[in-house]
Coordinates of C-alpha atoms and ligand atoms in Angstrom, one line a residue:
X1 CA 0.2 0.1 0.1
X2 CA 2.7 2.3 1.1
X3 CA 4.8 1.8 -2.3
X4 CA 1.7 2.0 -4.5
X5 CA 1.1 5.5 -3.3
X6 CA 4.8 6.2 -3.4
X7 CA 4.8 5.2 -7.3
X8 CA 1.4 7.1 -7.7
X9 CA 2.9 10.3 -6.3
X10 CA 6.2 9.8 -8.5
X11 CA 4.4 9.4 -11.6
X12 CA 1.8 12.6 -10.8
X13 CA 4.9 14.8 -10.0
X14 CA 6.7 13.3 -13.3
X15 CA 3.6 14.3 -15.4
X16 CA 3.5 17.9 -13.8
X17 CA 7.0 18.5 -13.9
X18 CA 8.4 17.2 -17.3
X19 CA 5.8 16.0 -19.4
X20 CA 3.7 19.2 -18.8
X21 CA 1.9 20.9 -21.7
X22 CA 4.3 23.7 -21.6
X23 CA 7.6 21.7 -21.1
X24 CA 10.3 23.5 -22.7
X25 CA 8.1 26.2 -24.2
X26 CA 10.2 29.6 -24.7
X27 CA 9.1 33.1 -24.5
X28 CA 11.0 35.1 -27.1
X29 CA 11.0 39.1 -27.3
X30 CA 11.6 40.0 -31.1
X31 CA 12.7 43.5 -32.3
X32 CA 11.5 43.4 -35.8
X33 CA 13.0 46.4 -37.6
X34 CA 11.7 46.1 -41.4
X35 CA 9.2 44.5 -43.7
X36 CA 11.2 41.4 -44.1
X37 CA 11.3 40.9 -40.2
X38 CA 7.3 41.5 -40.0
X39 CA 6.9 38.8 -43.0
X40 CA 8.8 36.3 -41.2
X41 CA 7.0 36.9 -37.9
X42 CA 3.5 36.5 -40.0
X43 CA 4.7 33.4 -41.8
X44 CA 6.0 31.9 -38.5
X45 CA 2.6 32.4 -36.6
X46 CA 0.8 30.8 -39.7
X47 CA 2.9 27.6 -39.8
X48 CA 3.6 27.0 -36.1
X49 CA 1.8 27.3 -32.7
X50 CA 2.8 30.8 -31.7
X51 CA 0.9 32.4 -28.7
X52 CA 1.3 36.3 -28.8
X53 CA 1.5 37.7 -25.3
X54 CA 2.6 41.4 -26.4
X55 CA 0.8 42.5 -28.7
X56 CA -1.6 40.1 -28.5
X57 CA -1.9 38.9 -31.8
X58 CA 0.0 38.9 -35.0
X59 CA -2.5 41.6 -36.7
X60 CA -1.0 44.1 -34.2
X61 CA 2.6 43.5 -34.9
X62 CA 4.4 46.7 -36.1
X63 CA 8.1 47.5 -36.6
X64 CA 8.3 50.1 -33.8
X65 CA 7.4 47.9 -30.9
X66 CA 8.8 44.6 -29.5
X67 CA 7.0 41.7 -29.8
X68 CA 6.7 38.7 -26.9
X69 CA 5.5 35.3 -27.8
X70 CA 5.3 31.9 -26.7
X71 CA 6.6 29.2 -29.1
X72 CA 6.3 25.1 -28.7
X73 CA 9.3 23.5 -27.6
X74 CA 9.6 21.4 -30.8
X75 CA 9.9 24.5 -33.1
X76 CA 11.5 26.7 -30.7
X77 CA 15.2 26.0 -32.2
X78 CA 14.3 26.1 -35.8
X79 CA 12.2 29.7 -35.2
X80 CA 15.5 30.8 -33.4
X81 CA 17.6 29.4 -36.3
X82 CA 15.3 31.4 -38.6
X83 CA 15.5 34.6 -36.8
X84 CA 19.3 34.4 -37.0
X85 CA 19.0 33.9 -40.4
X86 CA 17.4 37.2 -41.2
X87 CA 19.3 39.1 -38.6
X88 CA 16.0 39.7 -36.4
X89 CA 17.3 40.4 -32.9
X90 CA 15.6 38.5 -29.8
X91 CA 15.7 38.0 -26.2
X92 CA 14.7 34.7 -24.7
X93 CA 12.3 36.0 -21.9
X94 CA 11.5 32.6 -20.5
X95 CA 13.8 29.5 -21.1
X96 CA 11.3 26.9 -19.9
X97 CA 7.6 28.1 -19.3
X98 CA 6.6 24.8 -17.7
X99 CA 9.2 25.2 -14.9
X100 CA 8.4 28.9 -14.4
X101 CA 4.6 28.2 -14.0
X102 CA 5.5 26.2 -10.6
X103 CA 7.4 29.2 -9.6
X104 CA 4.4 31.6 -9.6
X105 CA 3.1 29.9 -6.6
X106 CA 5.6 31.2 -4.4
X107 CA 3.5 33.2 -1.9
X108 CA 3.9 33.7 1.7
X109 CA 2.2 30.3 3.4
X110 CA -0.1 32.3 6.0
X111 CA -0.1 30.7 9.5
X112 CA -3.5 32.8 10.5
X113 CA -6.9 31.6 9.4
X114 CA -7.9 34.9 7.1
X115 CA -7.8 34.8 3.4
X116 CA -4.6 34.9 1.7
X117 CA -4.1 37.9 -0.5
X118 CA -0.9 36.9 -1.6
X119 CA -1.8 34.1 -3.4
X120 CA -3.9 33.5 -6.8
X121 CA -7.2 31.8 -6.0
X122 CA -9.5 29.6 -7.8
X123 CA -12.9 31.0 -9.1
X124 CA -14.9 29.1 -6.2
X125 CA -12.2 30.2 -3.5
X126 CA -13.2 33.8 -4.8
X127 CA -17.0 33.2 -4.9
X128 CA -16.5 32.2 -1.2
X129 CA -14.5 35.1 -0.2
X130 CA -17.2 37.6 -1.9
X131 CA -19.9 36.1 0.2
X132 CA -17.8 36.2 3.2
X133 CA -16.1 39.8 3.0
X134 CA -19.8 41.0 2.0
X135 CA -21.4 39.3 5.3
X136 CA -18.9 40.5 7.4
X137 CA -18.8 44.2 6.4
X138 CA -22.8 44.9 6.0
X139 CA -22.3 48.8 6.6
X140 CA -19.6 48.9 3.7
X141 CA -20.2 46.0 1.3
X142 CA -23.3 45.1 -1.0
X143 CA -23.1 42.3 -3.3
X144 CA -24.9 42.2 -6.5
X145 CA -25.2 39.6 -9.4
X146 CA -25.3 41.4 -12.7
X147 CA -25.4 38.6 -14.7
X148 CA -24.3 35.5 -15.7
X149 CA -21.3 34.0 -17.9
X150 CA -21.9 31.9 -21.0
X151 CA -21.2 28.8 -19.2
X152 CA -24.0 30.0 -16.4
X153 CA -21.6 31.4 -13.7
X154 CA -22.5 34.3 -11.5
X155 CA -20.9 37.7 -12.1
X156 CA -20.6 39.5 -9.1
X157 CA -20.2 43.2 -8.2
X158 CA -19.3 44.5 -5.1
X159 CA -20.4 48.0 -4.0
X160 CA -17.8 49.2 -1.3
X161 CA -18.8 52.7 0.3
X162 CA -20.4 53.8 3.5
X163 CA -23.9 53.1 3.4
X164 CA -25.7 56.4 3.4
X165 CA -29.2 55.7 2.1
X166 CA -28.7 58.1 -0.9
X167 CA -27.2 57.5 -4.1
X168 CA -23.4 58.3 -4.1
X169 CA -20.9 59.2 -7.1
X170 CA -19.4 56.1 -7.9
X171 CA -16.2 54.7 -9.5
X172 CA -16.4 51.6 -11.4
X173 CA -13.4 49.2 -11.1
X174 CA -13.2 45.7 -13.2
X175 CA -10.7 42.9 -13.2
X176 CA -10.2 39.8 -15.1
X177 CA -11.5 40.9 -18.3
X178 CA -8.5 38.6 -19.6
X179 CA -8.4 35.2 -18.3
X180 CA -4.7 34.8 -18.1
X181 CA -4.0 38.1 -16.4
X182 CA -4.1 36.5 -12.9
X183 CA -2.8 39.5 -11.0
X184 CA -5.7 41.7 -12.2
X185 CA -8.3 39.7 -9.9
X186 CA -5.7 39.8 -7.3
X187 CA -5.6 43.2 -7.3
X188 CA -9.5 43.9 -7.0
X189 CA -9.6 41.7 -3.8
X190 CA -6.6 43.5 -2.3
X191 CA -8.5 46.7 -3.0
X192 CA -11.7 45.5 -1.3
X193 CA -9.7 44.0 1.6
X194 CA -7.7 47.5 2.0
X195 CA -10.9 49.6 1.7
X196 CA -12.7 47.8 4.5
X197 CA -9.4 47.3 6.6
X198 CA -8.3 51.0 6.6
X199 CA -12.0 52.6 6.8
X200 CA -12.0 54.5 10.2
X201 CA -8.7 54.5 10.6
X202 CA -7.1 55.9 7.6
X203 CA -8.5 59.4 7.0
X204 CA -8.2 59.6 3.2
X205 CA -9.8 56.1 2.6
X206 CA -12.4 56.8 5.2
X207 CA -13.5 60.2 3.2
X208 CA -13.5 58.3 -0.1
X209 CA -15.7 55.6 1.4
X210 CA -17.7 58.2 2.9
X211 CA -18.3 60.3 -0.1
X212 CA -18.4 57.8 -3.0
X213 CA -18.9 54.1 -3.9
X214 CA -16.5 51.9 -5.6
X215 CA -18.3 49.6 -7.7
X216 CA -16.0 46.4 -8.1
X217 CA -16.3 43.6 -10.4
X218 CA -13.4 41.0 -9.1
X219 CA -13.6 38.7 -12.3
X220 CA -15.7 39.8 -15.6
X221 CA -14.7 37.0 -17.7
X222 CA -15.5 34.0 -15.1
X223 CA -15.5 31.2 -17.7
X224 CA -11.9 32.2 -19.0
X225 CA -10.6 32.4 -15.6
X226 CA -11.8 28.9 -14.6
X227 CA -10.3 27.6 -18.1
X228 CA -7.0 29.3 -17.3
X229 CA -6.8 27.4 -14.0
X230 CA -8.0 24.2 -15.6
X231 CA -7.0 23.6 -19.2
X232 CA -4.8 26.4 -20.6
X233 CA -3.1 28.9 -18.2
X234 CA -2.6 31.4 -21.4
X235 CA -6.1 31.4 -22.4
X236 CA -7.4 35.2 -22.9
X237 CA -11.0 35.1 -24.2
X238 CA -14.3 34.2 -23.2
X239 CA -15.5 30.6 -23.6
X240 CA -18.5 30.9 -25.9
X241 CA -18.7 28.7 -28.8
X242 CA -18.5 30.0 -32.5
X243 CA -20.7 28.6 -34.8
X244 CA -18.9 27.5 -38.1
X245 CA -15.5 27.3 -36.3
X246 CA -13.8 24.8 -34.0
X247 CA -12.2 28.0 -32.3
X248 CA -13.8 29.2 -29.0
X249 CA -14.1 32.5 -27.6
X250 CA -14.3 36.0 -28.1
X251 CA -12.0 38.8 -26.9
X252 CA -14.2 40.8 -24.5
X253 CA -11.8 43.8 -24.8
X254 CA -12.6 43.9 -28.7
X255 CA -16.4 43.2 -27.9
X256 CA -17.6 46.6 -26.5
X257 CA -19.5 49.0 -28.7
X258 CA -17.0 51.5 -29.3
X259 CA -16.4 51.7 -33.2
X260 CA -16.9 47.9 -32.7
X261 CA -14.3 45.8 -35.0
X262 CA -13.1 48.6 -37.0
X263 CA -9.5 48.5 -36.2
X264 CA -6.9 46.6 -34.2
X265 CA -9.3 43.7 -33.8
X266 CA -9.9 40.4 -36.0
X267 CA -13.2 38.8 -37.5
X268 CA -11.4 35.4 -37.1
X269 CA -13.0 33.3 -34.6
X270 CA -9.3 31.5 -34.0
X271 CA -7.6 35.1 -33.0
X272 CA -6.8 35.9 -29.6
X273 CA -8.5 39.3 -30.8
X274 CA -11.6 38.1 -32.0
X275 CA -14.3 40.9 -31.8
X276 CA -17.2 38.3 -31.5
X277 CA -20.0 38.3 -34.1
X278 CA -21.4 41.7 -33.2
X279 CA -20.9 44.2 -30.3
X280 CA -22.2 43.2 -27.2
X281 CA -22.5 39.4 -28.2
X282 CA -20.7 38.3 -24.9
X283 CA -23.2 37.9 -22.1
X284 CA -20.4 38.9 -19.5
X285 CA -19.8 42.2 -21.6
X286 CA -23.4 42.6 -22.0
X287 CA -23.9 42.4 -18.1
X288 CA -21.1 45.0 -17.4
X289 CA -22.3 47.2 -20.3
X290 CA -26.0 47.1 -19.2
X291 CA -25.0 47.5 -15.4
X292 CA -22.8 50.9 -16.1
X293 CA -25.7 52.2 -18.5
X294 CA -28.2 52.0 -15.9
X295 CA -26.1 53.3 -13.0
X296 CA -26.5 57.0 -13.6
X297 CA -23.9 58.1 -11.1
X298 CA -20.5 56.6 -12.4
X299 CA -18.0 59.4 -12.7
X300 CA -14.7 57.2 -13.4
X301 CA -14.0 53.9 -14.9
X302 CA -11.0 51.9 -14.2
X303 CA -10.0 48.6 -15.7
X304 CA -7.2 46.2 -14.6
X305 CA -5.2 44.2 -16.8
X306 CA -1.4 42.8 -17.1
X307 CA 1.3 43.1 -18.2
X308 CA 3.5 45.9 -19.4
X309 CA 3.3 48.6 -16.7
X310 CA 1.2 51.2 -18.6
X311 CA -1.5 53.6 -17.4
X312 CA -4.0 54.2 -20.5
X313 CA -6.5 56.2 -21.5
X314 CA -8.8 56.9 -24.7
X315 CA -9.0 56.6 -27.4
X316 CA -7.6 53.3 -28.4
X317 CA -9.9 53.3 -31.6
X318 CA -8.3 56.5 -33.1
X319 CA -5.3 58.3 -32.9
X320 CA -7.3 61.6 -32.3
X321 CA -7.3 62.9 -28.9
X322 CA -10.2 63.3 -26.5
X323 CA -11.6 66.9 -25.6
X324 CA -10.4 66.5 -22.1
X325 CA -6.9 64.9 -23.1
X326 CA -4.9 67.5 -21.3
X327 CA -6.6 66.5 -18.0
X328 CA -6.4 63.0 -18.5
X329 CA -2.8 63.1 -19.3
X330 CA -2.1 65.1 -16.1
X331 CA -4.0 62.6 -14.1
X332 CA -2.2 59.5 -15.5
X333 CA 1.0 61.5 -14.6
X334 CA 0.0 62.1 -11.2
X335 CA -1.5 58.4 -10.8
X336 CA 2.1 56.8 -12.0
X337 CA 4.0 59.3 -10.1
X338 CA 2.4 58.0 -6.9
X339 CA 2.4 54.4 -8.1
X340 CA 6.4 54.7 -8.7
X341 CA 7.0 56.5 -5.4
X342 CA 6.4 53.2 -3.3
X343 CA 9.4 50.9 -5.0
X344 CA 10.4 52.9 -8.0
X345 CA 8.0 50.7 -10.6
X346 CA 8.0 52.8 -14.0
X347 CA 5.0 53.1 -16.0
X348 CA 4.3 54.7 -19.3
X349 CA 1.4 56.5 -19.8
X350 CA -0.9 58.3 -22.6
X351 CA -3.7 57.5 -25.1
X352 CA -3.5 53.4 -25.7
X353 CA -3.8 54.1 -29.7
X354 CA 0.0 55.7 -29.4
X355 CA 1.3 53.9 -26.5
X356 CA 0.4 50.7 -27.3
X357 CA -1.4 49.9 -30.6
X358 CA -4.8 51.3 -32.1
X359 CA -7.9 48.9 -31.4
X360 CA -11.7 49.3 -31.2
X361 CA -14.1 47.8 -29.1
X362 CA -12.4 48.3 -25.6
X363 CA -14.3 49.0 -22.5
X364 CA -12.5 52.3 -21.7
X365 CA -13.2 53.8 -25.0
X366 CA -17.1 52.6 -24.7
X367 CA -17.3 53.8 -21.3
X368 CA -15.8 57.4 -22.3
X369 CA -18.0 57.7 -25.2
X370 CA -20.8 56.8 -22.7
X371 CA -20.0 59.9 -21.0
X372 CA -17.7 59.0 -18.1
X373 CA -14.8 61.3 -18.8
X374 CA -12.5 59.7 -16.4
X375 CA -11.7 56.4 -18.1
X376 CA -8.5 54.4 -17.5
X377 CA -7.1 51.2 -18.3
X378 CA -4.0 50.0 -16.1
X379 CA -1.5 47.4 -17.2
X380 CA 0.1 46.1 -14.2
X381 CA 3.5 44.2 -13.5
X382 CA 5.8 43.0 -14.9
X383 CA 7.3 44.0 -18.4
X384 CA 8.0 40.7 -19.5
X385 CA 10.4 38.9 -17.2
X386 CA 7.5 36.7 -16.0
X387 CA 4.7 38.5 -17.7
X388 CA 1.5 36.6 -17.3
X389 CA 3.3 34.2 -14.8
X390 CA 4.0 37.0 -12.2
X391 CA 5.0 35.2 -9.0
X392 CA 2.8 35.6 -6.1
X393 CA 5.7 37.0 -4.2
X394 CA 5.0 40.2 -6.5
X395 CA 1.2 40.3 -5.5
X396 CA 1.9 42.3 -2.3
X397 CA 4.2 45.1 -3.9
X398 CA 2.3 45.2 -7.0
X399 CA -1.0 45.9 -5.3
X400 CA 0.3 48.2 -2.7
X401 CA 1.7 50.6 -5.4
X402 CA -1.3 50.3 -7.5
X403 CA -3.5 51.2 -4.5
X404 CA -1.8 54.5 -4.6
X405 CA -2.5 55.2 -8.2
X406 CA -6.3 54.2 -7.7
X407 CA -6.5 56.1 -4.5
X408 CA -5.0 59.4 -6.2
X409 CA -7.4 59.0 -9.3
X410 CA -10.5 58.5 -6.8
X411 CA -9.4 61.6 -4.8
X412 CA -9.0 63.6 -8.0
X413 CA -12.8 62.6 -9.0
X414 CA -14.3 63.3 -5.8
X415 CA -12.7 67.0 -6.1
X416 CA -13.8 67.4 -9.6
X417 CA -17.8 66.7 -9.5
X418 CA -19.6 66.7 -12.7
Ligands
LIG501 C1 -7.0 47.5 -25.6 C2 -7.9 48.4 -25.6 CL1 -9.0 47.9 -27.3 C3 -8.5 49.3 -25.3 N1 -9.6 50.1 -25.4 N2 -7.8 49.8 -23.8 C4 -6.6 48.6 -23.7 C5 -6.5 47.9 -24.5 C6 -4.8 46.8 -23.9 C7 -5.4 45.9 -23.6 C8 -6.0 44.7 -24.9 O1 -7.3 44.6 -24.6 O2 -5.4 44.4 -25.5 C9 -4.5 45.2 -22.6 SE1 -4.2 43.4 -22.4
LIG502 ZN1 -6.4 29.7 -3.2
LIG503 ZN1 -6.1 42.4 -20.8
LIG504 ZN1 -1.9 43.1 -21.8

């Protein structure tokens, strides 16, 4: 019996460690300089299984930005040889994706009984956390179900703010639009925890919670999030079926009704930036959009992604600047200043079309055009060393510094009523 268990353990361990799905996969950072380089990247992405991490699709590759992608173990040396042959410069960001996947779970083991905010959590754990923190803080938190996912899971929203009996100005904050960006839901949980922990002791947070409500969706794309834990760590999209295609899912951040699918999005259901059959085709997007449309007092829209350390604002769908560009630019500058004051983490900031790439159907552009004039997308840590596999040991510093940026924006919004 003992020997049986021992053998079973060894077998299970070796499957996870050596024959894992991503064993030997590499993440390369390419620096294309000319059309030949771009053509090579397009050819490679057609002929081999290539997973674009940054930008998120081959359609968005240009000469002025670097490209991070994961390549299958068995194709890596071919591709590296090809890159060298045409003089396309590259770095190896991750030597072995599988071995790094174990290292992302390096967070502190807590000996106390509370929820561990320095670990990544599965959806079922987050569901329990949502229920518990709501029950434990009845004067500060209310829970709403804003809709169901494609696979029927609940999409929850927490209204966080001192209960006053009248409608307060609100700041909408969402996480987990993209499944693989695990630091994002970790941040929303951190934010809610910090809000209730510091209410009554920290005067700035107390003031914010007395005068406004935060509307926090800890995970929008719940099906994708579950899938990223159970089947494919690098899943980005929803899990809705696409009639006539074997490929699953739509990019929720290309599915909002903001010049939908006009630029920087794909009509191909197999693409990671597939815009879906029509705007708001995804139940998850529809749920969030309906909530925001109906809730009349939202003054700011904040959405959390990863990775690349950026504070972005509209527009993504055009290079044209918004009418309040100067104000948004100053807010972003100050938010990034506040963020970097803690650990020196450097962020880029500016309109998304200019700072990353032009693309339509994003939630921030949609919220802005609805009339929410303070609209920001955060891309949290890091800049590619770990990418989506950001170790749990970085949850605390990442969330602490991001709190400073979010609190700066919230205070600004409170002091500039409209
Ligand atoms: C993309 C768009 Cl379309 C937007 N409006 N704002 C930010 C982004 C960047 C994210 C994306 O969906 O590609 C980062 Se993961
Ligand atoms: Zn957990
Ligand atoms: Zn994202
Ligand atoms: Zn991203």
